[in-house]
PDB file of C-alpha atoms in Angstrom:
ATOM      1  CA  UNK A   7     -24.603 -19.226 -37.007  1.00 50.00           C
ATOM      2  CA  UNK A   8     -24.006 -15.468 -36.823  1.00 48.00           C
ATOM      3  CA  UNK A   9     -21.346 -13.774 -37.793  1.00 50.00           C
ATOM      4  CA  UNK A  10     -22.008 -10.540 -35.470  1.00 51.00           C
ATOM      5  CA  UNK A  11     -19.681  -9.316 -33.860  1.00 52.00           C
ATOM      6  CA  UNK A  12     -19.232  -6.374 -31.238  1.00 52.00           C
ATOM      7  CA  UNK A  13     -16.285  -3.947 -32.114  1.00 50.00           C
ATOM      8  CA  UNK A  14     -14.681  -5.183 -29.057  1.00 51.00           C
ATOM      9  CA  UNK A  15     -14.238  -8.598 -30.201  1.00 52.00           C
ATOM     10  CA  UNK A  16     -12.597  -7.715 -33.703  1.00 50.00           C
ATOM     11  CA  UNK A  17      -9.880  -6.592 -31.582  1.00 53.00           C
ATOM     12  CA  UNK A  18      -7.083  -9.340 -31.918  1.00 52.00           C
ATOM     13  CA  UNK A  19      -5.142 -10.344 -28.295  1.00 51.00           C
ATOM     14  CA  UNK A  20      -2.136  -9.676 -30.125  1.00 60.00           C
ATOM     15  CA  UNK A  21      -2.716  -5.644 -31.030  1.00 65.00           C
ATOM     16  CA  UNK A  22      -0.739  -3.419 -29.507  1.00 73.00           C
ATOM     17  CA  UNK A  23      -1.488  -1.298 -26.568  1.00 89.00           C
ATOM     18  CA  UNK A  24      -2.602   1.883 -27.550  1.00 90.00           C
ATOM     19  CA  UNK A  25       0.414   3.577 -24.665  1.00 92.00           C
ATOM     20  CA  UNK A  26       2.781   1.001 -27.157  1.00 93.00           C
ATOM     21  CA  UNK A  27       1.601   2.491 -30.162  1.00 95.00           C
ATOM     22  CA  UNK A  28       1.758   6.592 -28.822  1.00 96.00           C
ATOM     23  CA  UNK A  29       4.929   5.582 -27.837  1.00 95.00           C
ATOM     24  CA  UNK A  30       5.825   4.828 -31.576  1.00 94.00           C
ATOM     25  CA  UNK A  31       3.952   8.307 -32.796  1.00 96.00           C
ATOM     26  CA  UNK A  32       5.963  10.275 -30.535  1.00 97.00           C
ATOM     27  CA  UNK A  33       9.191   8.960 -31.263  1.00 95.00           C
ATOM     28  CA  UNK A  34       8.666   8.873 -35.310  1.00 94.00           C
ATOM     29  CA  UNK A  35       7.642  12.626 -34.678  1.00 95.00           C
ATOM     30  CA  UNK A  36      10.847  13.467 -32.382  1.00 96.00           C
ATOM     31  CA  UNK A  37      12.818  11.943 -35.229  1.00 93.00           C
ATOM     32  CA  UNK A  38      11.159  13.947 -37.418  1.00 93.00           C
ATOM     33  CA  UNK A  39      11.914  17.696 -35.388  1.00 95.00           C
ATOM     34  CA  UNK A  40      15.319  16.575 -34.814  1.00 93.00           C
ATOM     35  CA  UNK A  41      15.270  16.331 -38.753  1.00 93.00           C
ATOM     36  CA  UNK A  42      13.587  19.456 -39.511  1.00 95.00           C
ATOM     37  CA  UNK A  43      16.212  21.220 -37.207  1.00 96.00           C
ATOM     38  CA  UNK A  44      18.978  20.238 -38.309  1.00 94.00           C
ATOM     39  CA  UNK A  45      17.438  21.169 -41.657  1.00 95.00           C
ATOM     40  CA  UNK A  46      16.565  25.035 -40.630  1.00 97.00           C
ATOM     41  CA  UNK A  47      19.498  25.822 -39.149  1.00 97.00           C
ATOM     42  CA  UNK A  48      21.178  25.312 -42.185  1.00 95.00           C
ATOM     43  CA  UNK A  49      19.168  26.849 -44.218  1.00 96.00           C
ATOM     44  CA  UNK A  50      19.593  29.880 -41.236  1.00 97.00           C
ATOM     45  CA  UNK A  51      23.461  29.525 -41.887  1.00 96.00           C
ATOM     46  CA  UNK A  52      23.038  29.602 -45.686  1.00 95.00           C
ATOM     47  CA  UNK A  53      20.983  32.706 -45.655  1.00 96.00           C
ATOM     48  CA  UNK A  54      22.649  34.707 -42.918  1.00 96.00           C
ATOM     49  CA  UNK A  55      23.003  37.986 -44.226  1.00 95.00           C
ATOM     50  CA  UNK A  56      20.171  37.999 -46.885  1.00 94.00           C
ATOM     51  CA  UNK A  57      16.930  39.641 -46.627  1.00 92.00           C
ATOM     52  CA  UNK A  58      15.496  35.912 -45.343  1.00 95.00           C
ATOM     53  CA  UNK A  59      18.372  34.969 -42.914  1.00 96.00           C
ATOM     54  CA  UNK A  60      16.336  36.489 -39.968  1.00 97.00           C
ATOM     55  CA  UNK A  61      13.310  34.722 -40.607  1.00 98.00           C
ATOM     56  CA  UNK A  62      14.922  31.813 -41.381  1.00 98.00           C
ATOM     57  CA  UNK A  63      17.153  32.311 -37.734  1.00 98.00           C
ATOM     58  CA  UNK A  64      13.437  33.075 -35.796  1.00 98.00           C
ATOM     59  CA  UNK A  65      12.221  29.419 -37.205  1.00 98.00           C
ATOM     60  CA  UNK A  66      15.236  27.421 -36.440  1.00 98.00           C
ATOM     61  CA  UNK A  67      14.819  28.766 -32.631  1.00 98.00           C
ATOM     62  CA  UNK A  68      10.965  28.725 -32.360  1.00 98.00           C
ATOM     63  CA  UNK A  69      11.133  24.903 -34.339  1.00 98.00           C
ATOM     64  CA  UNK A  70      14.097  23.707 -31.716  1.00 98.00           C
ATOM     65  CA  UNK A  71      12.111  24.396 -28.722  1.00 98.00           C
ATOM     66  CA  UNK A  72       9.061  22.996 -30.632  1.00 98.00           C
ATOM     67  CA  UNK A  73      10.993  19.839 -30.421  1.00 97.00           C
ATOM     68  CA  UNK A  74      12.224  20.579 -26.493  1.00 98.00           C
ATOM     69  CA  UNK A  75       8.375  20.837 -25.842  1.00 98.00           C
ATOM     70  CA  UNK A  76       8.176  17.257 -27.722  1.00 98.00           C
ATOM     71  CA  UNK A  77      10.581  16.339 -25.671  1.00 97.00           C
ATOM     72  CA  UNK A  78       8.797  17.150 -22.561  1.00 98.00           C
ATOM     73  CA  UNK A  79       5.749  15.811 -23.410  1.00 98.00           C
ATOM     74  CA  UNK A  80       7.194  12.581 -23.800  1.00 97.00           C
ATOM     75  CA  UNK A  81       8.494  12.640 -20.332  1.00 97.00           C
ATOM     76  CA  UNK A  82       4.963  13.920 -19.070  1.00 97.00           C
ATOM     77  CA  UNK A  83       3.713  10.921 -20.717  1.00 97.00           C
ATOM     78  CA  UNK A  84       6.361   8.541 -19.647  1.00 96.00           C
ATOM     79  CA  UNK A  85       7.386   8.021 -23.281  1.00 96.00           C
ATOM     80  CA  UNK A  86      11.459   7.261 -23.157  1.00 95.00           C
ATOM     81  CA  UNK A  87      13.176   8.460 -26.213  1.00 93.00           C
ATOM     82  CA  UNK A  88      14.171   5.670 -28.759  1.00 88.00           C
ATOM     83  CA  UNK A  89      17.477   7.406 -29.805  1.00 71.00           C
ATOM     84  CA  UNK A  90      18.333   4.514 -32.528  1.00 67.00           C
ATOM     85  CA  UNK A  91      15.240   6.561 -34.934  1.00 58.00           C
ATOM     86  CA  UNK A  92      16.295  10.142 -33.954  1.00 56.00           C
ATOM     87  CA  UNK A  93      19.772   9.277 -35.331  1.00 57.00           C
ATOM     88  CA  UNK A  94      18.023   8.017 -38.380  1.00 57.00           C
ATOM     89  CA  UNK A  95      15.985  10.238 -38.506  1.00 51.00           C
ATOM     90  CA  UNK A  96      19.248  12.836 -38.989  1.00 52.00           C
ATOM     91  CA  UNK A  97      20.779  10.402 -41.623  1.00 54.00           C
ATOM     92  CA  UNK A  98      17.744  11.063 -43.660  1.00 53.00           C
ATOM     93  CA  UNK A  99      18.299  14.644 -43.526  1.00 50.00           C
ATOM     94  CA  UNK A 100      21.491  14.245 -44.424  1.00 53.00           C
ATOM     95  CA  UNK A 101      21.050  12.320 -47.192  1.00 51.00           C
ATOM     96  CA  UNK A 102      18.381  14.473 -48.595  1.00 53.00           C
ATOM     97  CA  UNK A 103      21.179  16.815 -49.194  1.00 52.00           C
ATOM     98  CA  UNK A 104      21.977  14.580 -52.385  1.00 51.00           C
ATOM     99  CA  UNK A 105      19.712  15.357 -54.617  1.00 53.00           C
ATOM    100  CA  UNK A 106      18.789  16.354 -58.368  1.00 46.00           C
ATOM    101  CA  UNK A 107      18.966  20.250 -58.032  1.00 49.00           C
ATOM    102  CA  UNK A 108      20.527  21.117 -61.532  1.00 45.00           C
ATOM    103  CA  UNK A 109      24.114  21.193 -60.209  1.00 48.00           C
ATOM    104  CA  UNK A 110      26.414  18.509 -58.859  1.00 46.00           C
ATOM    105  CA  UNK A 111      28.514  21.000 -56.555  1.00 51.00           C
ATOM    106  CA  UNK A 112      27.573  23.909 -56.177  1.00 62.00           C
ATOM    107  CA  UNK A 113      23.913  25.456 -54.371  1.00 69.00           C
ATOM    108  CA  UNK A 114      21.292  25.400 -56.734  1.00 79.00           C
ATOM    109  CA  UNK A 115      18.760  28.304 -56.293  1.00 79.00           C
ATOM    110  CA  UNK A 116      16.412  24.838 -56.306  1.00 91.00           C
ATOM    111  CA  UNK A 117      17.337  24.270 -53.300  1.00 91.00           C
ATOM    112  CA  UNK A 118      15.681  26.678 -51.873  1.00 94.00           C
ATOM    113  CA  UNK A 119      12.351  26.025 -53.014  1.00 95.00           C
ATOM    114  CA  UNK A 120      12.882  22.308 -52.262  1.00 95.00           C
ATOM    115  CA  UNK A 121      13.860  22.673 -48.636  1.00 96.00           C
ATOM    116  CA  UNK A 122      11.378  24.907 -48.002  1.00 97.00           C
ATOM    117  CA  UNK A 123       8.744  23.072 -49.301  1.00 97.00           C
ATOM    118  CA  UNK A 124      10.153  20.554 -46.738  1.00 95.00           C
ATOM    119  CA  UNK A 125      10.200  22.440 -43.625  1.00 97.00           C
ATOM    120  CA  UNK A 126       6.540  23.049 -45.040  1.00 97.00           C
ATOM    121  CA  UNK A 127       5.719  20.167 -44.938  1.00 96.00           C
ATOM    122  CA  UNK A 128       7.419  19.131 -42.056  1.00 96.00           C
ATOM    123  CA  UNK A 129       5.313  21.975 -40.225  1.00 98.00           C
ATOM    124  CA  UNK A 130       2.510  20.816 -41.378  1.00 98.00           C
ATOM    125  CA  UNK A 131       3.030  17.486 -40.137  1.00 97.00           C
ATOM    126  CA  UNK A 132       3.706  19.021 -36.449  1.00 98.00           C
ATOM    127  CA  UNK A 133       0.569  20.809 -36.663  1.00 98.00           C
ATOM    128  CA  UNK A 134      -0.922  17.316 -37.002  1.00 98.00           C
ATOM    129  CA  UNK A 135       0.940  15.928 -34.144  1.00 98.00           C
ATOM    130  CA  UNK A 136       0.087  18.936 -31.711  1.00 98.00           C
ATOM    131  CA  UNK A 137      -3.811  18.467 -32.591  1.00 98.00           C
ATOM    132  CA  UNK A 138      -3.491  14.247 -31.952  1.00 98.00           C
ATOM    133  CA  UNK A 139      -1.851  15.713 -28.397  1.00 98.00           C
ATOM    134  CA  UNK A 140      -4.696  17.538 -27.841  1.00 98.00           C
ATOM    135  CA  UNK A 141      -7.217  14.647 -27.958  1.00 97.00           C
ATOM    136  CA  UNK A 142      -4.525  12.994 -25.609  1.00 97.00           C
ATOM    137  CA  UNK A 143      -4.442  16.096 -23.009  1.00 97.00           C
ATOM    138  CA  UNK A 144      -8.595  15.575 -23.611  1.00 97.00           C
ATOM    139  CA  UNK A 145      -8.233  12.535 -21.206  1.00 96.00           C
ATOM    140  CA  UNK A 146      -4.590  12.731 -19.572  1.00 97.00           C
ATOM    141  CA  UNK A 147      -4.153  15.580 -16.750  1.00 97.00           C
ATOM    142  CA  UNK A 148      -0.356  14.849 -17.495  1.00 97.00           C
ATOM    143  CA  UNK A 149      -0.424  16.910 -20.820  1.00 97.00           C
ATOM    144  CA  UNK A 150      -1.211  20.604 -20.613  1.00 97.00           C
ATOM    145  CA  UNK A 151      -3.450  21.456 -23.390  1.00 97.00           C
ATOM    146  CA  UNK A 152      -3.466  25.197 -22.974  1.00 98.00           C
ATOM    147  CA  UNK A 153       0.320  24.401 -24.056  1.00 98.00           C
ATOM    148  CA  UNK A 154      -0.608  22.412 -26.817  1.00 98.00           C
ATOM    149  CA  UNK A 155      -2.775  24.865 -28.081  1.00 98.00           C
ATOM    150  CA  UNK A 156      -0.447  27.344 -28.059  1.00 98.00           C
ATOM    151  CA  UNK A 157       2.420  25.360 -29.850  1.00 98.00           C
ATOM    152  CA  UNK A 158      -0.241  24.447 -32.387  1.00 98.00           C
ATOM    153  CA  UNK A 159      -1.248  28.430 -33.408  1.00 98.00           C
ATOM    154  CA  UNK A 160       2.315  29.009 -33.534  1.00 98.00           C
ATOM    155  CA  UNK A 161       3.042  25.828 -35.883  1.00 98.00           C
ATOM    156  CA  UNK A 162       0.220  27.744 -38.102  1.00 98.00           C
ATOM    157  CA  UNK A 163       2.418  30.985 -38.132  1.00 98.00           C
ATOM    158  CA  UNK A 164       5.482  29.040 -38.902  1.00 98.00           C
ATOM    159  CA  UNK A 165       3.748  27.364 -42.225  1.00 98.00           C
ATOM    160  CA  UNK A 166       2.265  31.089 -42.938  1.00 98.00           C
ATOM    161  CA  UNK A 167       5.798  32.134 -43.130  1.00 98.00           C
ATOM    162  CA  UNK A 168       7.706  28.911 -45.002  1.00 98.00           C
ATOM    163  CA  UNK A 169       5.085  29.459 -47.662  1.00 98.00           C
ATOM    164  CA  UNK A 170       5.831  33.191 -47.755  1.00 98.00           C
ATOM    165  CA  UNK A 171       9.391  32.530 -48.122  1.00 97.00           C
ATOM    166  CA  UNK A 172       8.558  29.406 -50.459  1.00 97.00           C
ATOM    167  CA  UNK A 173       6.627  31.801 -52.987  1.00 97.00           C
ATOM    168  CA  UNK A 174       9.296  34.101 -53.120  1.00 95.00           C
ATOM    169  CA  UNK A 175      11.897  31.733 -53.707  1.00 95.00           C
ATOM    170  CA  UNK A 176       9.848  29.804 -56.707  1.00 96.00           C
ATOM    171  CA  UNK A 177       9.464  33.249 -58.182  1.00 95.00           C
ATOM    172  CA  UNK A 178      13.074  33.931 -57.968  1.00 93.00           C
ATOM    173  CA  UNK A 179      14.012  30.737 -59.209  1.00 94.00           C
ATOM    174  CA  UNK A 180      11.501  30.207 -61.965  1.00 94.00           C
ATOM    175  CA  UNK A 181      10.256  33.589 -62.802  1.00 89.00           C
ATOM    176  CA  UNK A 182      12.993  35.906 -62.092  1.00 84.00           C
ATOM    177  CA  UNK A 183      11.707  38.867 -64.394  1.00 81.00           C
ATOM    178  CA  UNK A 184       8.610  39.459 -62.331  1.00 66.00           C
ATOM    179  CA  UNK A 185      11.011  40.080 -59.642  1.00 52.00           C
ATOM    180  CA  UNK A 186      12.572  42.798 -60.463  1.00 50.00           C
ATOM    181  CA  UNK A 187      15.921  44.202 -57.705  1.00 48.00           C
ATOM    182  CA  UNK A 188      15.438  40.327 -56.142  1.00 45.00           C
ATOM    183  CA  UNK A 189      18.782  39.424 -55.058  1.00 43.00           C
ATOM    184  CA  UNK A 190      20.448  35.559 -54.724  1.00 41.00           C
ATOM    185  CA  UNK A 191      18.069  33.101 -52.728  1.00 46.00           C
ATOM    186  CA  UNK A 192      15.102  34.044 -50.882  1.00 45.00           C
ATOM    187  CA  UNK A 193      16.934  37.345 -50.458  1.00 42.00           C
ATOM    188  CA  UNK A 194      13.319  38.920 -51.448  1.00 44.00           C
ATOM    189  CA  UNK A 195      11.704  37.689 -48.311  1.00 47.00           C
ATOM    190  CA  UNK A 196      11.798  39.784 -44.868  1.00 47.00           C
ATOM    191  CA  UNK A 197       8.782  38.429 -43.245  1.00 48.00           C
ATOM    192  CA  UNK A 198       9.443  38.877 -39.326  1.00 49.00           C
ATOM    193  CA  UNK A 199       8.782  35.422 -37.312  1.00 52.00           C
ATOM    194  CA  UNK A 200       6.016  36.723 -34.652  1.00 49.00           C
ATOM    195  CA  UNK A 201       7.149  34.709 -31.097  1.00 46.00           C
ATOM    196  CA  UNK A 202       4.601  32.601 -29.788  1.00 53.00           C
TER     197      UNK A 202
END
């Protein structure tokens, strides 16, 4: 007997519907931004009045309405928020406040290069989920992919800049000698946010 099959028929009855399964994506990725906000404006707050606070400022706003545009996509799509993972999501953020940084109370200048290798990677990640959108607004007049492609470039400015202020910070923190005049933090870093 044969044991061809078409790809159709390796399909199980019980696999989700692929709507079901975007539906998952885009909530795991709205927990995500609400994440990665909550994370940036922080680390706005922490460096307001340093040579990165107004970088840092420009990301938190351009990265909230990243996640307003989520937002609205979802709707577009008919893709109800599942609230129970954003509010994880946030606990995880929180949480990732405790960890090994060389000091048990006070800010470690780790912490800089550990949360922005975060919002790095977190960036990163978005890119990802504005280029899986674009296949989507490929098929599905609901999704504007002119908008996509635009929140996509700008992700790619956003990591050009975290990685910027990432450098800067590592060679603060690690190699403060070749930084001659640096100050506290990623006070070395005054790279301008361009709007997109």
């Amino acid at each position: 007997m044969s044991t061809h099959r078409h790809g159709s028929e390796f399909r199980s009855a019980a696999a989700p519907h692929p709507r079901r399964l975007l539906a998952i994506y885009l909530n795991d990725h709205l927990a995500g931004a609400s994440s990665g906000v909550a994370l940036i404006r922080r680390m706005a707050r922490t460096h307001r009045g340093r040579a990165a606070g107004p970088a840092l400022a420009e990301l938190a706003g351009q990265i909230a309405a990243d996640r307003e545009s989520l937002r609205e996509f979802m709707t577009a799509l008919d893709v109800p928020a599942q609230w129970p993972r954003v509010v994880v999501g946030r606990l995880a953020e929180k949480t990732g406040r405790i960890k090994l940084n060389g000091r048990l109370v006070r800010r470690s200048p780790l912490s800089d290069v550990l949360e922005l290798e975060v919002m790095r990677l977190g960036v990163e990640g978005k890119a990802s989920l504005w280029r899986s959108l674009r296949t989507v607004a490929d098929t599905d007049p609901r999704l504007d992919g002119a908008a996509v492609d635009r929140l996509l470039a700008r992700a790619r400015r956003q990591a050009d800049v975290l990685e910027e202020l990432r450098v800067r910070a590592a060679r603060q923190t690690f190699a403060p000698d070749a930084a001659p005049g640096a100050g506290t933090g990623t006070a070395g870093a005054g790279t301008a946010v361009t709007h997109g």
